[in-house]
Every structure is written in structure tokens, then in C-alpha cells.
PDB file of C-alpha atoms and ligand atoms in Angstrom:
ATOM      1  CA  MET A 189     -89.049-121.399-181.830  1.00 92.00           C
ATOM      2  CA  CYS A 190     -88.571-117.991-180.329  1.00 97.00           C
ATOM      3  CA  ARG A 191     -91.602-115.905-179.440  1.00 98.00           C
ATOM      4  CA  VAL A 192     -91.194-112.115-179.288  1.00 98.00           C
ATOM      5  CA  ILE A 193     -93.541-110.177-177.008  1.00 98.00           C
ATOM      6  CA  ALA A 194     -93.679-106.373-176.872  1.00 98.00           C
ATOM      7  CA  ILE A 195     -94.915-104.897-173.586  1.00 98.00           C
ATOM      8  CA  ALA A 196     -96.554-101.655-174.641  1.00 98.00           C
ATOM      9  CA  ASN A 197     -98.768 -98.847-173.472  1.00 97.00           C
ATOM     10  CA  GLN A 198     -98.062 -95.211-174.303  1.00 95.00           C
ATOM     11  CA  LYS A 199     -98.964 -94.183-170.782  1.00 94.00           C
ATOM     12  CA  GLY A 200     -96.105 -94.032-168.281  1.00 94.00           C
ATOM     13  CA  GLY A 201     -96.390 -95.807-164.959  1.00 94.00           C
ATOM     14  CA  CYS A 202     -98.652 -98.681-165.946  1.00 95.00           C
ATOM     15  CA  ALA A 203     -96.130-101.397-165.013  1.00 97.00           C
ATOM     16  CA  LYS A 204     -94.614-102.127-168.433  1.00 98.00           C
ATOM     17  CA  THR A 205     -91.135-102.390-166.977  1.00 98.00           C
ATOM     18  CA  SER A 206     -92.185-104.294-163.846  1.00 98.00           C
ATOM     19  CA  THR A 207     -94.100-106.723-166.052  1.00 98.00           C
ATOM     20  CA  SER A 208     -91.134-107.166-168.406  1.00 98.00           C
ATOM     21  CA  ILE A 209     -88.879-108.088-165.473  1.00 98.00           C
ATOM     22  CA  ASN A 210     -91.291-110.354-163.636  1.00 98.00           C
ATOM     23  CA  LEU A 211     -92.818-112.059-166.665  1.00 98.00           C
ATOM     24  CA  GLY A 212     -89.309-112.565-168.072  1.00 98.00           C
ATOM     25  CA  ILE A 213     -87.908-114.047-164.878  1.00 98.00           C
ATOM     26  CA  GLY A 214     -91.174-115.949-164.356  1.00 98.00           C
ATOM     27  CA  LEU A 215     -90.570-117.661-167.718  1.00 98.00           C
ATOM     28  CA  VAL A 216     -86.936-118.366-166.774  1.00 98.00           C
ATOM     29  CA  ARG A 217     -88.240-120.086-163.642  1.00 98.00           C
ATOM     30  CA  LEU A 218     -90.371-122.282-165.909  1.00 98.00           C
ATOM     31  CA  GLY A 219     -87.226-123.403-167.722  1.00 98.00           C
ATOM     32  CA  LYS A 220     -87.293-120.988-170.663  1.00 98.00           C
ATOM     33  CA  ARG A 221     -84.385-119.057-172.152  1.00 98.00           C
ATOM     34  CA  VAL A 222     -85.402-115.399-172.013  1.00 98.00           C
ATOM     35  CA  LEU A 223     -83.919-112.172-173.361  1.00 99.00           C
ATOM     36  CA  LEU A 224     -85.234-108.822-172.136  1.00 99.00           C
ATOM     37  CA  VAL A 225     -84.768-105.791-174.374  1.00 99.00           C
ATOM     38  CA  ASP A 226     -84.773-102.290-172.913  1.00 98.00           C
ATOM     39  CA  ASN A 227     -86.404-100.251-175.679  1.00 98.00           C
ATOM     40  CA  ASP A 228     -86.825 -97.113-173.572  1.00 98.00           C
ATOM     41  CA  PRO A 229     -84.212 -94.310-173.353  1.00 98.00           C
ATOM     42  CA  GLN A 230     -85.178 -93.924-169.694  1.00 98.00           C
ATOM     43  CA  GLY A 231     -83.369 -97.239-169.152  1.00 98.00           C
ATOM     44  CA  HIS A 232     -85.684 -98.296-166.333  1.00 98.00           C
ATOM     45  CA  LEU A 233     -85.458-101.970-167.256  1.00 98.00           C
ATOM     46  CA  THR A 234     -81.666-101.769-167.158  1.00 98.00           C
ATOM     47  CA  LEU A 235     -81.691 -99.968-163.791  1.00 98.00           C
ATOM     48  CA  GLY A 236     -84.464-102.189-162.462  1.00 98.00           C
ATOM     49  CA  LEU A 237     -82.254-105.216-163.030  1.00 98.00           C
ATOM     50  CA  GLY A 238     -79.437-103.531-161.117  1.00 98.00           C
ATOM     51  CA  PHE A 239     -77.205-102.457-164.017  1.00 98.00           C
ATOM     52  CA  PRO A 240     -75.623 -98.992-164.200  1.00 97.00           C
ATOM     53  CA  LYS A 241     -76.660 -96.005-166.328  1.00 96.00           C
ATOM     54  CA  ASN A 242     -73.395 -95.458-168.140  1.00 95.00           C
ATOM     55  CA  LEU A 243     -72.965 -98.734-170.031  1.00 97.00           C
ATOM     56  CA  ARG A 244     -70.784 -98.422-173.085  1.00 96.00           C
ATOM     57  CA  VAL A 245     -72.503-100.957-175.334  1.00 98.00           C
ATOM     58  CA  THR A 246     -76.276-100.740-175.509  1.00 98.00           C
ATOM     59  CA  LEU A 247     -79.240-101.329-177.796  1.00 98.00           C
ATOM     60  CA  LYS A 248     -78.422 -98.062-179.528  1.00 97.00           C
ATOM     61  CA  ASN A 249     -75.069 -99.390-180.799  1.00 97.00           C
ATOM     62  CA  MET A 250     -76.686-102.605-181.976  1.00 98.00           C
ATOM     63  CA  MET A 251     -79.362-100.712-183.926  1.00 97.00           C
ATOM     64  CA  GLU A 252     -76.715 -98.418-185.427  1.00 96.00           C
ATOM     65  CA  ASN A 253     -74.780-101.442-186.642  1.00 97.00           C
ATOM     66  CA  ILE A 254     -77.901-102.721-188.377  1.00 96.00           C
ATOM     67  CA  ILE A 255     -78.560 -99.300-189.939  1.00 95.00           C
ATOM     68  CA  MET A 256     -74.980 -99.047-191.201  1.00 94.00           C
ATOM     69  CA  GLY A 257     -74.956-102.622-192.450  1.00 95.00           C
ATOM     70  CA  VAL A 258     -71.603-103.440-190.821  1.00 97.00           C
ATOM     71  CA  GLU A 259     -70.440-106.805-189.503  1.00 97.00           C
ATOM     72  CA  PHE A 260     -70.808-106.978-185.727  1.00 98.00           C
ATOM     73  CA  ASP A 261     -71.246-109.321-182.788  1.00 98.00           C
ATOM     74  CA  PRO A 262     -74.956-109.116-181.882  1.00 98.00           C
ATOM     75  CA  LYS A 263     -74.219-110.557-178.437  1.00 98.00           C
ATOM     76  CA  GLU A 264     -71.779-107.828-177.503  1.00 98.00           C
ATOM     77  CA  ALA A 265     -74.479-105.818-175.723  1.00 98.00           C
ATOM     78  CA  ILE A 266     -75.960-108.724-173.770  1.00 98.00           C
ATOM     79  CA  LEU A 267     -75.714-108.737-169.976  1.00 98.00           C
ATOM     80  CA  ASN A 268     -76.498-111.711-167.737  1.00 98.00           C
ATOM     81  CA  HIS A 269     -78.635-111.174-164.660  1.00 98.00           C
ATOM     82  CA  LYS A 270     -78.141-113.392-161.648  1.00 98.00           C
ATOM     83  CA  GLU A 271     -81.709-114.704-161.849  1.00 98.00           C
ATOM     84  CA  GLY A 272     -80.947-116.254-165.234  1.00 98.00           C
ATOM     85  CA  VAL A 273     -82.435-113.709-167.610  1.00 98.00           C
ATOM     86  CA  ASP A 274     -80.376-111.896-170.272  1.00 98.00           C
ATOM     87  CA  LEU A 275     -80.693-108.211-171.095  1.00 98.00           C
ATOM     88  CA  VAL A 276     -79.928-105.858-173.961  1.00 98.00           C
ATOM     89  CA  PRO A 277     -79.627-102.640-171.944  1.00 98.00           C
ATOM     90  CA  SER A 278     -80.357 -99.022-172.821  1.00 98.00           C
ATOM     91  CA  ASN A 279     -79.748 -95.585-171.452  1.00 97.00           C
ATOM     92  CA  LYS A 280     -80.440 -92.011-172.466  1.00 96.00           C
ATOM     93  CA  LEU A 281     -78.214 -92.350-175.532  1.00 95.00           C
ATOM     94  CA  LEU A 282     -81.151 -94.139-177.170  1.00 96.00           C
ATOM     95  CA  THR A 283     -83.060 -90.830-177.098  1.00 94.00           C
ATOM     96  CA  GLY A 284     -81.853 -89.726-180.529  1.00 91.00           C
ATOM     97  CA  MET A 285     -82.818 -93.016-182.159  1.00 91.00           C
ATOM     98  CA  ASP A 286     -86.495 -92.128-182.663  1.00 85.00           C
ATOM     99  CA  MET A 287     -85.377 -89.117-184.738  1.00 85.00           C
ATOM    100  CA  SER A 288     -82.457 -90.689-186.582  1.00 87.00           C
ATOM    101  CA  LEU A 289     -84.629 -93.584-187.691  1.00 90.00           C
ATOM    102  CA  ILE A 290     -86.773 -91.190-189.692  1.00 87.00           C
ATOM    103  CA  THR A 291     -84.219 -90.963-192.495  1.00 89.00           C
ATOM    104  CA  VAL A 292     -83.405 -94.681-192.546  1.00 90.00           C
ATOM    105  CA  GLU A 293     -84.707 -96.981-195.244  1.00 89.00           C
ATOM    106  CA  ASP A 294     -86.897 -99.754-193.750  1.00 92.00           C
ATOM    107  CA  ARG A 295     -86.798 -97.791-190.522  1.00 95.00           C
ATOM    108  CA  GLU A 296     -89.509 -99.833-188.838  1.00 96.00           C
ATOM    109  CA  LYS A 297     -87.510-103.051-189.238  1.00 97.00           C
ATOM    110  CA  VAL A 298     -84.215-102.173-187.545  1.00 97.00           C
ATOM    111  CA  LEU A 299     -85.000-103.776-184.186  1.00 98.00           C
ATOM    112  CA  LYS A 300     -86.522-106.815-185.895  1.00 98.00           C
ATOM    113  CA  GLU A 301     -83.366-107.329-187.950  1.00 98.00           C
ATOM    114  CA  TYR A 302     -81.247-107.120-184.810  1.00 98.00           C
ATOM    115  CA  LEU A 303     -83.378-109.535-182.786  1.00 98.00           C
ATOM    116  CA  GLU A 304     -83.432-112.043-185.629  1.00 98.00           C
ATOM    117  CA  LEU A 305     -79.704-112.449-185.049  1.00 98.00           C
ATOM    118  CA  LEU A 306     -80.418-113.574-181.484  1.00 98.00           C
ATOM    119  CA  GLU A 307     -83.577-115.606-181.713  1.00 97.00           C
ATOM    120  CA  ASP A 308     -81.906-119.011-182.000  1.00 98.00           C
ATOM    121  CA  ASP A 309     -80.579-118.550-178.481  1.00 98.00           C
ATOM    122  CA  TYR A 310     -83.913-117.770-176.788  1.00 98.00           C
ATOM    123  CA  ASP A 311     -87.415-119.146-176.297  1.00 98.00           C
ATOM    124  CA  TYR A 312     -88.798-115.691-175.479  1.00 98.00           C
ATOM    125  CA  ILE A 313     -87.665-112.169-176.249  1.00 98.00           C
ATOM    126  CA  ILE A 314     -89.556-109.532-174.268  1.00 98.00           C
ATOM    127  CA  ILE A 315     -89.326-105.905-175.386  1.00 99.00           C
ATOM    128  CA  ASP A 316     -90.032-103.236-172.770  1.00 98.00           C
ATOM    129  CA  CYS A 317     -91.434-100.254-174.701  1.00 98.00           C
ATOM    130  CA  MET A 318     -91.144 -96.557-173.909  1.00 98.00           C
ATOM    131  CA  PRO A 319     -94.224 -94.492-173.046  1.00 96.00           C
ATOM    132  CA  SER A 320     -94.879 -93.236-176.564  1.00 95.00           C
ATOM    133  CA  LEU A 321     -96.138 -94.547-179.871  1.00 95.00           C
ATOM    134  CA  GLY A 322     -93.131 -93.281-181.855  1.00 93.00           C
ATOM    135  CA  MET A 323     -90.700 -95.088-184.147  1.00 95.00           C
ATOM    136  CA  LEU A 324     -89.089 -97.166-181.381  1.00 97.00           C
ATOM    137  CA  THR A 325     -92.457 -98.571-180.372  1.00 97.00           C
ATOM    138  CA  VAL A 326     -93.373 -99.226-184.011  1.00 97.00           C
ATOM    139  CA  ASN A 327     -90.021-101.068-184.277  1.00 98.00           C
ATOM    140  CA  ALA A 328     -90.973-103.194-181.266  1.00 98.00           C
ATOM    141  CA  MET A 329     -94.360-104.021-182.762  1.00 98.00           C
ATOM    142  CA  THR A 330     -92.809-104.870-186.111  1.00 98.00           C
ATOM    143  CA  ALA A 331     -90.408-107.262-184.377  1.00 98.00           C
ATOM    144  CA  ALA A 332     -93.072-108.816-182.150  1.00 98.00           C
ATOM    145  CA  ASP A 333     -95.287-111.861-182.484  1.00 98.00           C
ATOM    146  CA  SER A 334     -97.611-110.312-179.937  1.00 98.00           C
ATOM    147  CA  VAL A 335     -98.249-107.240-177.806  1.00 98.00           C
ATOM    148  CA  LEU A 336     -99.039-107.493-174.117  1.00 98.00           C
ATOM    149  CA  ILE A 337    -100.752-104.399-172.731  1.00 98.00           C
ATOM    150  CA  PRO A 338    -100.488-103.650-169.003  1.00 98.00           C
ATOM    151  CA  VAL A 339    -103.406-101.514-167.818  1.00 97.00           C
ATOM    152  CA  PRO A 340    -103.938-100.193-164.296  1.00 95.00           C
ATOM    153  CA  PRO A 341    -107.692-100.099-163.685  1.00 93.00           C
ATOM    154  CA  GLN A 342    -107.923 -96.330-163.442  1.00 86.00           C
ATOM    155  CA  TYR A 343    -110.496 -93.977-164.791  1.00 76.00           C
ATOM    156  CA  TYR A 344    -110.098 -93.447-168.564  1.00 80.00           C
ATOM    157  CA  ALA A 345    -108.043 -96.659-168.867  1.00 80.00           C
ATOM    158  CA  ALA A 346    -110.259 -97.834-171.721  1.00 80.00           C
ATOM    159  CA  ASP A 347    -109.804 -94.524-173.535  1.00 81.00           C
ATOM    160  CA  GLY A 348    -106.020 -94.728-173.826  1.00 84.00           C
ATOM    161  CA  LEU A 349    -106.285 -98.102-175.475  1.00 93.00           C
ATOM    162  CA  VAL A 350    -107.918 -96.682-178.589  1.00 92.00           C
ATOM    163  CA  GLU A 351    -104.723 -95.014-179.823  1.00 94.00           C
ATOM    164  CA  LEU A 352    -102.553 -97.968-178.907  1.00 96.00           C
ATOM    165  CA  LEU A 353    -104.752-100.466-180.715  1.00 96.00           C
ATOM    166  CA  LYS A 354    -104.775 -98.184-183.762  1.00 96.00           C
ATOM    167  CA  VAL A 355    -100.985 -98.381-183.909  1.00 96.00           C
ATOM    168  CA  VAL A 356    -101.082-102.176-183.550  1.00 97.00           C
ATOM    169  CA  LYS A 357    -103.616-102.360-186.372  1.00 97.00           C
ATOM    170  CA  ASN A 358    -101.563-100.069-188.559  1.00 97.00           C
ATOM    171  CA  THR A 359     -98.389-102.048-187.893  1.00 97.00           C
ATOM    172  CA  LYS A 360    -100.279-105.218-188.748  1.00 97.00           C
ATOM    173  CA  LYS A 361    -101.460-103.773-192.027  1.00 97.00           C
ATOM    174  CA  ARG A 362     -98.180-102.263-193.121  1.00 97.00           C
ATOM    175  CA  TYR A 363     -95.288-104.134-191.571  1.00 97.00           C
ATOM    176  CA  ASN A 364     -96.238-107.216-189.600  1.00 98.00           C
ATOM    177  CA  PRO A 365     -99.359-109.128-190.681  1.00 97.00           C
ATOM    178  CA  GLU A 366     -98.743-111.834-188.064  1.00 96.00           C
ATOM    179  CA  ILE A 367     -98.900-109.611-184.992  1.00 97.00           C
ATOM    180  CA  GLU A 368    -101.477-110.527-182.337  1.00 96.00           C
ATOM    181  CA  ILE A 369    -102.592-108.999-179.096  1.00 96.00           C
ATOM    182  CA  GLU A 370    -101.243-111.285-176.376  1.00 96.00           C
ATOM    183  CA  GLY A 371    -103.732-109.773-173.998  1.00 96.00           C
ATOM    184  CA  ILE A 372    -104.663-106.965-171.670  1.00 97.00           C
ATOM    185  CA  LEU A 373    -103.185-107.392-168.205  1.00 98.00           C
ATOM    186  CA  PHE A 374    -104.643-105.470-165.289  1.00 97.00           C
ATOM    187  CA  THR A 375    -101.780-104.255-163.102  1.00 97.00           C
ATOM    188  CA  MET A 376    -101.707-102.409-159.776  1.00 96.00           C
ATOM    189  CA  ASP A 377    -105.142-103.887-159.244  1.00 95.00           C
ATOM    190  CA  ALA A 378    -106.967-102.961-156.063  1.00 91.00           C
ATOM    191  CA  SER A 379    -110.021-105.121-156.632  1.00 79.00           C
ATOM    192  CA  ARG A 380    -111.350-104.605-153.171  1.00 79.00           C
ATOM    193  CA  TYR A 381    -112.214-101.053-154.158  1.00 83.00           C
ATOM    194  CA  ASN A 382    -115.321-100.439-156.224  1.00 88.00           C
ATOM    195  CA  ASN A 383    -113.455 -97.898-158.277  1.00 88.00           C
ATOM    196  CA  ALA A 384    -110.982-100.479-159.610  1.00 89.00           C
ATOM    197  CA  LYS A 385    -113.824-102.910-160.230  1.00 91.00           C
ATOM    198  CA  ARG A 386    -115.759-100.302-162.187  1.00 91.00           C
ATOM    199  CA  ASN A 387    -112.760 -99.345-164.282  1.00 92.00           C
ATOM    200  CA  LYS A 388    -111.927-102.969-165.052  1.00 93.00           C
ATOM    201  CA  LYS A 389    -115.515-103.546-166.106  1.00 93.00           C
ATOM    202  CA  ALA A 390    -115.317-100.573-168.475  1.00 92.00           C
ATOM    203  CA  VAL A 391    -112.271-102.105-170.204  1.00 94.00           C
ATOM    204  CA  ILE A 392    -113.860-105.563-170.299  1.00 94.00           C
ATOM    205  CA  ASP A 393    -117.101-104.151-171.730  1.00 93.00           C
ATOM    206  CA  ALA A 394    -115.198-102.228-174.389  1.00 92.00           C
ATOM    207  CA  TYR A 395    -112.650-104.892-175.402  1.00 94.00           C
ATOM    208  CA  GLY A 396    -113.515-108.226-173.797  1.00 94.00           C
ATOM    209  CA  ALA A 397    -115.272-109.558-176.876  1.00 95.00           C
ATOM    210  CA  GLU A 398    -112.419-108.631-179.181  1.00 93.00           C
ATOM    211  CA  LEU A 399    -109.286-109.160-177.086  1.00 95.00           C
ATOM    212  CA  ARG A 400    -107.998-111.590-174.534  1.00 95.00           C
ATOM    213  CA  ILE A 401    -108.049-110.152-171.033  1.00 96.00           C
ATOM    214  CA  PHE A 402    -105.863-112.108-168.618  1.00 95.00           C
ATOM    215  CA  GLU A 403    -107.938-113.718-165.926  1.00 88.00           C
ATOM    216  CA  ASP A 404    -105.339-113.245-163.250  1.00 91.00           C
ATOM    217  CA  THR A 405    -104.488-109.670-162.458  1.00 96.00           C
ATOM    218  CA  ILE A 406    -101.385-108.203-160.820  1.00 98.00           C
ATOM    219  CA  PRO A 407    -102.297-106.742-157.418  1.00 97.00           C
ATOM    220  CA  ARG A 408    -101.182-103.348-156.251  1.00 96.00           C
ATOM    221  CA  SER A 409     -98.291-104.310-154.014  1.00 95.00           C
ATOM    222  CA  GLU A 410     -95.662-102.525-152.003  1.00 95.00           C
ATOM    223  CA  ALA A 411     -93.304-105.479-152.545  1.00 96.00           C
ATOM    224  CA  ILE A 412     -93.456-105.116-156.335  1.00 97.00           C
ATOM    225  CA  ALA A 413     -92.835-101.387-156.048  1.00 95.00           C
ATOM    226  CA  GLU A 414     -89.764-102.046-153.900  1.00 94.00           C
ATOM    227  CA  THR A 415     -88.082-104.558-156.203  1.00 94.00           C
ATOM    228  CA  ALA A 416     -87.040-101.838-158.677  1.00 88.00           C
ATOM    229  CA  SER A 417     -84.462-100.339-156.347  1.00 92.00           C
ATOM    230  CA  GLU A 418     -83.141-103.794-155.413  1.00 95.00           C
ATOM    231  CA  GLY A 419     -82.392-104.903-158.985  1.00 97.00           C
ATOM    232  CA  ILE A 420     -84.262-108.165-158.540  1.00 98.00           C
ATOM    233  CA  SER A 421     -87.587-109.755-159.413  1.00 98.00           C
ATOM    234  CA  ILE A 422     -90.535-110.212-157.093  1.00 98.00           C
ATOM    235  CA  PHE A 423     -89.582-113.904-156.952  1.00 98.00           C
ATOM    236  CA  ALA A 424     -86.189-113.117-155.433  1.00 98.00           C
ATOM    237  CA  TYR A 425     -87.655-110.366-153.253  1.00 98.00           C
ATOM    238  CA  ASP A 426     -90.503-112.377-151.750  1.00 97.00           C
ATOM    239  CA  LYS A 427     -91.317-115.691-153.362  1.00 96.00           C
ATOM    240  CA  LYS A 428     -94.398-116.184-151.234  1.00 97.00           C
ATOM    241  CA  SER A 429     -95.976-112.797-151.910  1.00 97.00           C
ATOM    242  CA  LYS A 430     -99.213-112.292-153.826  1.00 96.00           C
ATOM    243  CA  GLY A 431     -97.238-110.360-156.421  1.00 97.00           C
ATOM    244  CA  ALA A 432     -94.937-113.338-157.060  1.00 98.00           C
ATOM    245  CA  ASP A 433     -97.924-115.639-157.279  1.00 98.00           C
ATOM    246  CA  SER A 434     -99.664-113.364-159.790  1.00 98.00           C
ATOM    247  CA  TYR A 435     -96.603-113.047-162.048  1.00 98.00           C
ATOM    248  CA  GLU A 436     -96.063-116.803-161.896  1.00 98.00           C
ATOM    249  CA  LYS A 437     -99.640-117.308-163.079  1.00 97.00           C
ATOM    250  CA  LEU A 438     -99.095-114.781-165.866  1.00 98.00           C
ATOM    251  CA  ALA A 439     -95.930-116.605-167.000  1.00 98.00           C
ATOM    252  CA  LEU A 440     -97.903-119.854-167.100  1.00 97.00           C
ATOM    253  CA  GLU A 441    -100.733-118.245-169.074  1.00 95.00           C
ATOM    254  CA  VAL A 442     -98.282-116.795-171.583  1.00 96.00           C
ATOM    255  CA  LEU A 443     -96.525-120.148-171.860  1.00 95.00           C
ATOM    256  CA  ASN A 444     -99.787-121.989-172.484  1.00 92.00           C
ATOM    257  CA  HIS A 445    -101.035-119.377-174.872  1.00 83.00           C
ATOM    258  CA  GLY A 446     -98.424-120.185-177.493  1.00 68.00           C
ATOM    259  CA  LYS A 447     -99.707-119.029-180.837  1.00 46.00           C
ATOM    260  CA  LYS A 448    -103.317-119.936-180.434  1.00 49.00           C
ATOM    261  CA  GLY A 449    -104.809-116.813-178.818  1.00 43.00           C
ATOM    262  CA  LYS A 450    -107.586-114.793-180.348  1.00 37.00           C
TER     263      LYS A 450
HETATM  264  N1  LIG B 104     -98.227-104.086-158.920  1.00 55.16           N
HETATM  265  C1  LIG B 104     -97.673-102.941-158.499  1.00 55.16           C
HETATM  266  N2  LIG B 104     -98.017-102.428-157.299  1.00 55.16           N
HETATM  267  C2  LIG B 104     -97.485-101.280-156.864  1.00 55.16           C
HETATM  268  N3  LIG B 104     -96.560-100.570-157.531  1.00 55.16           N
HETATM  269  C3  LIG B 104     -96.165-101.026-158.733  1.00 55.16           C
HETATM  270  C4  LIG B 104     -96.701-102.242-159.271  1.00 55.16           C
HETATM  271  N4  LIG B 104     -96.122-102.447-160.485  1.00 55.16           N
HETATM  272  C5  LIG B 104     -95.274-101.416-160.678  1.00 55.16           C
HETATM  273  N5  LIG B 104     -95.289-100.567-159.639  1.00 55.16           N
HETATM  274  C6  LIG B 104     -94.514 -99.321-159.486  1.00 55.16           C
HETATM  275  O1  LIG B 104     -95.144 -98.317-160.277  1.00 55.16           O
HETATM  276  C7  LIG B 104     -94.170 -97.519-160.940  1.00 55.16           C
HETATM  277  C8  LIG B 104     -94.331 -97.622-162.439  1.00 55.16           C
HETATM  278  O2  LIG B 104     -94.086 -98.964-162.842  1.00 55.16           O
HETATM  279  P1  LIG B 104     -93.241 -99.289-164.142  1.00 55.16           P
HETATM  280  O3  LIG B 104     -93.156-100.759-164.250  1.00 55.16           O
HETATM  281  O4  LIG B 104     -91.956 -98.535-164.149  1.00 55.16           O
HETATM  282  O5  LIG B 104     -94.218 -98.705-165.263  1.00 55.16           O
HETATM  283  P2  LIG B 104     -93.934 -98.250-166.771  1.00 55.16           P
HETATM  284  O6  LIG B 104     -92.765 -99.039-167.261  1.00 55.16           O
HETATM  285  O7  LIG B 104     -95.208 -98.552-167.491  1.00 55.16           O
HETATM  286  O8  LIG B 104     -93.661 -96.786-166.741  1.00 55.16           O
HETATM  287  C9  LIG B 104     -92.813 -98.024-160.457  1.00 55.16           C
HETATM  288  O9  LIG B 104     -92.406 -97.222-159.385  1.00 55.16           O
HETATM  289  C10 LIG B 104     -93.100 -99.429-160.013  1.00 55.16           C
HETATM  290  O10 LIG B 104     -92.203 -99.855-159.013  1.00 55.16           O
HETATM  291 MG1  LIG B 105     -90.984 -98.418-168.129  1.00 55.16          MG
END
């Protein structure tokens, strides 16, 4: 069965896209069939996997086909990355989608309906969300079995989670009763500094009883930051790095989590 995971946090720069790439390819390396979905008009996931900005067929076209109810090939947009992961790409043409969805009937379900056409072909579908809690993110949460929340241990990190968790709760109530929180993942972690430790503790104190917080964190790492411009994962960039090790552990945790998390 296919498991759909949305990677979400309305803050920019918290490693949503890096986590989508490295968790996705981490799962491929564990023998899983994985589709990544670029649900951000910035197209960072598409660029980060080395594909160009000006692709003709993207997520936008697929969602439009669903909205219009026409017959179409749902695989037409899919690109194959050399590390074995597949991608539904996006670019700035997706920008208008948040607005045009407003007038669509069942507007929160468009992405879900599209991904349902693909789920027989994959064990995991990972949706990289944009830094907002608008209609595209609600679509991702409606399509998802779970939400994974990357959080850099910075000051106020716990604060930003309030709004995000409200949207998850609302989506659960209205559109997707099955949705779970996959977990909070600390990213860009600099544990050797007291500041990071303090900020992690604040998040754990606020949410640890209620939500799963991944034991292994993703370290702040120059290597991870550099992979984006290379179009490859941390595994291809430096298999022996701490970053690769941490994303491998995350992939294993996600794999073992299955459907039985809190
Ligand atoms: N563990 C990390 N250590 C250092 N830099 C990172 C790490 N993860 C991501 N980055 C860098 O931080 C920036 C933001 O990451 P990104 O994944 O694009 O975040 P988001 O998708 O949440 O906006 C990018 O330049 C990325 O290369
Ligand atoms: Mg991003």
C-alpha cells in the first residue's frame, strides 16, 4: 500500500525541500518505490534534483486536468531522477493555483484525486509543501496519510508550530480524518551549542507528550547545503557524511513507523 507523507512547515528555510529529497532517496535506497511531488511554485525540489525551470508539463497541468474532469495520462508529468526517485515537477506557473482553486468545487481534494491515480506504482509519495498554509498546503494535507514537520532548533521554533498544527487539526476534522503527524524532525541541528539544545527542549516540552519527535536529528552540514546546486542527494554527494547517516536513519524510522505512530 502506498503511504503519502506531506513535508510541511509554513516557515521558509527549515529544510522541507532538503528533507523531501534525502528522505525520498533514502527510502529508494531501502528498496522502496518513491514519488516526490513538488507542491511549491518556487520549484526548489525540481531544481534541487537538477531539472530545469521551464518544464512544459508540471503539477499545475495535472491539477488542471483533474479540475476540468478531462481524460489524461497522469504519468505524463513524471520525471525520473538518476538516483531512482520519480518526480512530479513544478515551477512558477503553479503560483496561480492557490487562487484558482478557490472557485473549484471540492477544491481541497484536487491533489488527492491526482495522486490516487499514481499510488499503485509507489510505496511512498512525498509532497514537498510551499512555505504557506494556503490551499496548496491544505491539498497536500488532504492527500496525506501523515505530515512530517522539519524544525530547525531556533528561537520561537515552538511558536510557529501552533498555526501549523491548527491547520492539520482542521484538515483532519473537515477533509481527512485519517491524517496523523508523522513526527517533528529537528533539522540544521547544532547540538553542541547550548542555544540549539535550549530551543529543542522548548519544542520537546511543548509537544513531546502529544507528538512523536524523531530521536535522530539532521545536523547542520555544509555538505547538505551544497547538494542543492548539484542536483543530487546527500547519499550521492558524500555517502559517509553525518548528513547521509542522519537521513538514512530517518528513512529507517519512517519505514518502521508504518501506520502505528501516535
Ligand atoms: N542540514 C542542513 N545543514 C545546512 N544547510 C541546510 C541543511 N538542510 C538544508 N540546508 C540549506 O538551507 C536552505 C533551506 O533549505 P530548504 O530545504 O530549501 O528549506 P525549505 O524547503 O523549508 O525552504 C537551503 O539552502 C539548503 O541547502
Ligand atoms: Mg522548499
